[in-house]
Coordinates of C-alpha atoms in Angstrom, one line a residue:
M1 CA 116.9 96.1 121.4
W2 CA 113.3 96.9 122.4
N3 CA 112.1 100.3 123.4
T4 CA 111.4 99.8 127.0
N5 CA 109.3 102.9 127.1
N6 CA 106.6 101.0 125.2
M7 CA 106.6 98.1 127.7
G8 CA 104.0 97.8 130.5
N9 CA 105.3 98.5 133.9
K10 CA 102.9 96.1 135.7
L11 CA 104.9 92.9 135.0
K12 CA 107.1 92.0 137.9
H13 CA 107.3 88.2 137.9
I14 CA 107.3 85.7 135.1
G15 CA 107.1 81.9 135.4
V16 CA 108.6 79.5 132.8
L17 CA 107.9 75.8 132.3
T18 CA 108.6 73.1 129.8
S19 CA 105.9 70.6 128.9
G20 CA 105.2 67.6 126.8
G21 CA 108.1 65.7 125.1
D22 CA 111.5 67.0 125.8
A23 CA 113.5 68.4 122.9
P24 CA 117.1 69.4 122.5
G25 CA 117.4 73.1 123.0
M26 CA 114.9 73.5 125.7
N27 CA 117.5 74.4 128.2
A28 CA 118.9 77.1 125.8
A29 CA 115.3 78.5 125.7
I30 CA 115.0 78.5 129.5
R31 CA 118.4 80.2 129.8
A32 CA 117.3 82.9 127.3
V33 CA 114.0 83.4 129.2
V34 CA 115.8 83.7 132.5
R35 CA 118.5 86.0 131.2
A36 CA 116.0 88.2 129.4
C37 CA 114.2 88.6 132.6
T38 CA 117.4 89.5 134.4
H39 CA 118.2 92.1 131.7
Y40 CA 114.8 93.7 132.2
N41 CA 114.9 93.6 136.0
I42 CA 112.0 91.1 136.2
K43 CA 111.8 88.3 138.7
V44 CA 111.6 84.8 137.2
S45 CA 110.7 81.4 138.6
G46 CA 111.1 78.0 137.0
I47 CA 108.3 75.6 137.4
S48 CA 109.2 71.9 137.6
E49 CA 107.7 69.1 135.6
G50 CA 105.3 71.3 133.6
Y51 CA 101.9 71.9 134.5
Q52 CA 102.1 69.2 137.3
G53 CA 104.6 71.5 139.0
L54 CA 102.3 74.3 138.6
I55 CA 99.5 72.3 140.4
D56 CA 102.0 71.0 143.1
N57 CA 103.6 74.5 143.7
E58 CA 107.0 73.1 142.7
L59 CA 108.7 76.6 141.8
R60 CA 112.1 78.0 142.3
G61 CA 113.6 81.3 141.9
M62 CA 116.1 81.6 139.0
D63 CA 118.7 84.2 138.0
A64 CA 121.4 84.5 135.3
R65 CA 123.9 82.3 137.3
S66 CA 121.4 79.5 137.8
V67 CA 121.2 78.8 134.1
A68 CA 125.0 79.0 133.5
H69 CA 126.4 76.0 131.6
I70 CA 123.1 74.6 130.4
I71 CA 122.9 75.9 126.7
N72 CA 124.8 72.9 125.6
R73 CA 122.7 70.2 127.6
G74 CA 119.9 68.1 126.1
G75 CA 116.7 67.5 127.8
T76 CA 115.3 70.1 130.3
I77 CA 116.6 71.2 133.7
L78 CA 113.0 72.0 134.7
K79 CA 111.9 68.6 133.7
S80 CA 108.8 67.8 131.9
A81 CA 105.6 65.7 132.5
R82 CA 102.3 65.2 130.8
C83 CA 99.6 66.2 133.4
Q84 CA 96.1 64.8 133.2
N85 CA 95.0 67.0 136.2
F86 CA 95.6 70.1 134.2
R87 CA 92.9 68.9 131.8
T88 CA 90.4 69.4 134.6
K89 CA 88.9 72.7 135.9
E90 CA 90.0 71.8 139.3
G91 CA 93.5 71.2 138.5
R92 CA 93.8 74.5 136.6
Q93 CA 92.1 76.4 139.4
K94 CA 94.7 74.9 141.9
A95 CA 97.5 76.1 139.4
H96 CA 96.0 79.5 139.3
E97 CA 95.9 79.7 143.1
N98 CA 99.7 78.9 143.2
L99 CA 100.5 81.5 140.7
K100 CA 98.7 84.1 142.9
K101 CA 100.3 82.8 146.0
N102 CA 103.8 83.3 144.3
N103 CA 102.8 86.6 142.7
I104 CA 103.5 85.4 139.2
D105 CA 102.0 87.7 136.6
A106 CA 102.7 85.8 133.3
L107 CA 103.9 82.4 131.9
V108 CA 106.2 81.2 129.2
V109 CA 105.4 77.8 128.1
I110 CA 108.0 75.8 126.1
G111 CA 106.5 72.8 124.4
G112 CA 104.3 71.6 121.5
D113 CA 100.7 71.8 120.5
G114 CA 99.3 69.9 123.6
S115 CA 101.2 72.3 125.9
F116 CA 99.8 75.2 123.9
T117 CA 96.3 73.9 124.3
G118 CA 96.6 73.8 128.0
A119 CA 98.2 77.3 128.0
S120 CA 95.5 78.7 125.9
I121 CA 92.6 77.4 128.0
F122 CA 94.5 78.4 131.3
S123 CA 95.0 81.9 129.9
S124 CA 91.4 82.5 128.8
E125 CA 90.0 81.0 132.1
F126 CA 92.1 83.2 134.5
N127 CA 93.2 86.1 132.3
I128 CA 96.8 85.1 132.8
P129 CA 99.2 86.4 130.0
V130 CA 100.8 83.5 128.3
I131 CA 103.5 83.2 125.5
G132 CA 104.3 79.9 123.8
V133 CA 107.6 78.8 122.6
P134 CA 107.6 75.9 120.2
G135 CA 109.9 73.1 121.5
T136 CA 109.3 69.8 119.7
I137 CA 111.4 67.6 117.5
D138 CA 108.6 66.9 115.1
N139 CA 108.6 70.5 113.5
D140 CA 104.7 70.2 113.2
I141 CA 103.8 73.5 114.8
Y142 CA 102.0 76.0 112.5
G143 CA 103.5 79.5 112.4
T144 CA 107.2 78.8 112.6
D145 CA 109.6 77.4 110.0
F146 CA 111.5 75.5 112.7
T147 CA 110.7 74.3 116.1
I148 CA 113.4 73.9 118.9
G149 CA 115.0 70.4 118.8
Y150 CA 114.1 69.7 115.2
D151 CA 117.5 70.3 113.7
T152 CA 119.2 68.2 116.3
A153 CA 116.9 65.3 115.8
L154 CA 117.4 65.5 112.0
N155 CA 121.2 65.3 112.5
C156 CA 120.7 62.3 114.8
V157 CA 118.6 60.4 112.2
V158 CA 121.0 61.2 109.4
E159 CA 124.1 60.1 111.5
A160 CA 122.2 56.9 112.3
M161 CA 121.5 56.4 108.7
D162 CA 125.1 56.9 107.7
R163 CA 126.3 54.2 110.2
I164 CA 123.6 51.7 109.1
R165 CA 124.5 52.3 105.5
D166 CA 128.0 50.9 106.3
T167 CA 126.5 47.6 107.4
A168 CA 123.9 47.6 104.6
T169 CA 126.7 48.0 102.0
S170 CA 128.9 45.3 103.6
H171 CA 126.1 42.7 103.6
N172 CA 123.9 43.8 100.6
R173 CA 121.0 44.3 103.0
L174 CA 117.8 46.2 103.0
F175 CA 117.3 48.2 106.2
F176 CA 113.9 49.6 107.3
I177 CA 114.7 52.5 109.7
E178 CA 112.0 54.0 111.8
C179 CA 112.2 57.5 112.9
M180 CA 109.9 59.6 115.0
G181 CA 106.9 61.3 113.3
R182 CA 103.6 60.1 114.5
D183 CA 101.5 62.7 112.7
S184 CA 104.1 64.3 110.4
G185 CA 106.8 63.3 108.2
F186 CA 109.2 66.4 108.5
I187 CA 111.9 64.4 110.0
A188 CA 111.6 61.5 107.7
L189 CA 111.5 63.5 104.5
N190 CA 114.5 65.6 105.3
A191 CA 116.6 63.1 106.8
G192 CA 115.7 60.8 104.0
I193 CA 116.9 63.1 101.4
A194 CA 120.1 64.0 103.4
G195 CA 120.8 60.3 104.2
G196 CA 120.2 59.0 100.7
A197 CA 117.2 56.7 101.4
T198 CA 115.9 54.7 98.7
E199 CA 112.3 55.3 99.8
I200 CA 110.8 57.6 102.3
L201 CA 107.4 56.7 104.0
I202 CA 105.6 59.5 105.6
P203 CA 101.9 60.0 106.9
E204 CA 101.3 62.7 104.3
D205 CA 102.2 60.6 101.3
N206 CA 99.8 57.7 100.4
K207 CA 102.4 55.2 99.1
S208 CA 101.2 51.6 98.8
I209 CA 103.4 48.6 99.5
D210 CA 103.2 48.0 95.7
D211 CA 104.8 51.3 95.2
L212 CA 107.6 50.4 97.8
V213 CA 108.1 47.0 96.0
D214 CA 108.3 48.6 92.5
K215 CA 110.9 51.2 93.8
L216 CA 113.0 48.4 95.5
K217 CA 112.9 46.2 92.3
S218 CA 114.0 49.2 90.3
S219 CA 116.8 49.9 92.6
R220 CA 118.0 46.3 92.4
A221 CA 117.9 46.3 88.7
S222 CA 120.1 49.4 88.7
N223 CA 122.8 47.4 90.8
K224 CA 122.3 49.6 93.8
T225 CA 124.5 47.9 96.6
S226 CA 122.6 49.1 99.6
N227 CA 119.0 50.2 100.3
I228 CA 117.5 52.1 103.2
V229 CA 113.8 52.6 103.6
L230 CA 113.2 55.5 106.1
V231 CA 109.8 55.2 107.8
A232 CA 108.1 57.9 109.9
E233 CA 106.4 56.1 112.8
G234 CA 103.0 57.3 111.8
D235 CA 103.2 56.2 108.2
Q236 CA 99.8 54.7 106.9
L237 CA 101.4 51.4 106.0
G238 CA 101.6 50.6 109.7
D239 CA 103.9 48.8 111.9
T240 CA 107.5 48.9 110.5
F241 CA 108.3 45.3 111.5
K242 CA 105.2 44.0 109.8
L243 CA 105.9 46.0 106.8
A244 CA 109.4 44.6 106.6
E245 CA 107.9 41.0 106.8
K246 CA 105.4 41.6 104.0
T247 CA 108.2 43.2 101.9
E248 CA 110.6 40.2 102.5
K249 CA 107.8 37.8 101.4
L250 CA 107.4 39.7 98.2
L251 CA 111.1 40.2 97.6
P252 CA 112.7 37.1 99.0
E253 CA 116.0 37.9 97.4
Y254 CA 116.5 40.7 100.0
S255 CA 118.0 40.2 103.5
I256 CA 115.9 42.6 105.5
R257 CA 116.7 44.2 108.9
V258 CA 114.7 46.8 111.0
S259 CA 116.1 49.4 113.1
V260 CA 113.9 51.6 115.3
L261 CA 115.7 54.8 116.4
G262 CA 113.2 55.7 119.0
H263 CA 114.1 58.1 121.8
I264 CA 117.7 58.5 120.9
Q265 CA 116.4 61.1 118.6
R266 CA 115.3 63.3 121.6
G267 CA 118.5 63.3 123.4
G268 CA 122.0 64.6 123.0
N269 CA 123.6 68.1 122.8
P270 CA 121.5 70.5 120.8
S271 CA 123.0 71.6 117.5
C272 CA 124.1 75.3 116.9
A273 CA 121.0 75.9 115.0
D274 CA 118.8 74.8 117.9
R275 CA 120.8 76.8 120.5
V276 CA 120.5 80.0 118.4
L277 CA 116.8 79.5 117.7
A278 CA 116.0 78.8 121.3
S279 CA 118.0 81.8 122.4
R280 CA 116.1 84.0 119.9
L281 CA 112.6 82.7 120.8
G282 CA 113.2 82.8 124.6
V283 CA 114.2 86.5 124.6
S284 CA 111.3 87.2 122.2
A285 CA 108.8 85.6 124.5
V286 CA 109.8 87.8 127.4
E287 CA 109.7 90.9 125.2
Q288 CA 106.3 90.0 123.9
L289 CA 105.0 89.9 127.5
L290 CA 106.6 93.2 128.3
A291 CA 104.9 94.7 125.3
G292 CA 101.6 93.7 126.7
H293 CA 100.9 90.6 124.4
S294 CA 99.3 87.3 125.3
G295 CA 97.8 84.3 123.7
I296 CA 100.5 84.0 121.0
M297 CA 103.4 81.8 120.1
V298 CA 106.9 83.2 119.0
G299 CA 108.4 81.5 116.0
V300 CA 110.7 82.2 113.1
Q301 CA 109.8 82.6 109.4
N302 CA 112.2 83.5 106.7
S303 CA 114.9 84.1 109.3
S304 CA 113.0 86.6 111.3
V305 CA 111.2 86.2 114.6
T306 CA 107.5 86.5 114.3
T307 CA 104.3 85.7 116.1
V308 CA 101.1 83.7 115.6
S309 CA 98.1 83.2 117.8
L310 CA 98.1 80.1 120.1
H311 CA 94.7 79.3 118.4
D312 CA 96.3 79.1 115.0
A313 CA 99.4 77.2 116.3
I314 CA 97.0 74.6 117.8
S315 CA 94.3 74.3 115.2
R316 CA 96.4 74.6 112.0
K317 CA 99.1 72.3 110.7
P318 CA 102.0 73.2 108.4
G319 CA 101.8 71.2 105.2
I320 CA 104.6 69.0 104.0
D321 CA 106.8 70.6 101.3
T322 CA 105.7 68.9 98.1
D323 CA 108.8 70.1 96.3
L324 CA 111.0 68.1 98.7
V325 CA 108.8 65.1 98.0
H326 CA 109.4 65.6 94.3
V327 CA 113.2 66.1 95.0
A328 CA 113.2 62.9 97.1
D329 CA 111.6 60.8 94.3
I330 CA 114.3 62.0 91.8
V331 CA 117.5 61.7 93.9
S332 CA 116.7 58.4 95.4
L333 CA 117.2 56.6 92.0

């Protein structure tokens, strides 16, 4: 429990919004923010559809009961949207006017790096206290070991791999499975190890099609009965369907199929880990504001809640774990 004697007494009303792509656990984070505000006797308003709702003045008061029974739900009850208008000074000015109209003193923004970029600019322009909460399945935010939604997305990919492997084994087929990861391979690398992929293709690892073919030849020579290649959507070898076609031409003995998991990775009930993480970070966001802090993101490192500046969260990227790449190469024999 925080020492409330150290908290500022000027904070009376907090706004909370979700922005960018939805992630399982966002509702748990909203719930934690609202109930932390209730605990500390602070008024809280939910802002619909991210920054667009702030511009359109789509706000509603929330209390502990209004967030009942949402911790287990995927998506976001506040809804989310990408807002081009907020990229303009005029749009942000209108958003600021609505904050003043509703007497909102500070914001909690749940989202990814794009959301944090908007929050950082908005905060500096109008001197509005802002705390970021990392909600994105990609886990590509600097300053936290895990982002809200990542664990659930991982479990979704691994479950899909397990199901597809049944078909791959039954028909001696090679499957290319594409998972999300436009700019990072965190999902593909970890799910690939857990799901027993023969090869994992991620943006951070410059594997060529020759490397892939050599690995598949070796696998076939060792009498492996099923093969799965897990591909992050942003891998440098390009379109997964075209990659599968090239591979089939080079290895005609394989019957190749492609499965794109797409947006099913975003949906579904959040895992226990994501619910707990979201709860911890939502409460911490409110307490950071009460302590007079702004322009930071709350995260978790080495099992402890920590903070990092929004600038660092935006401008720096977490590196891929090279030890895991090494492990993947060994266990995929």
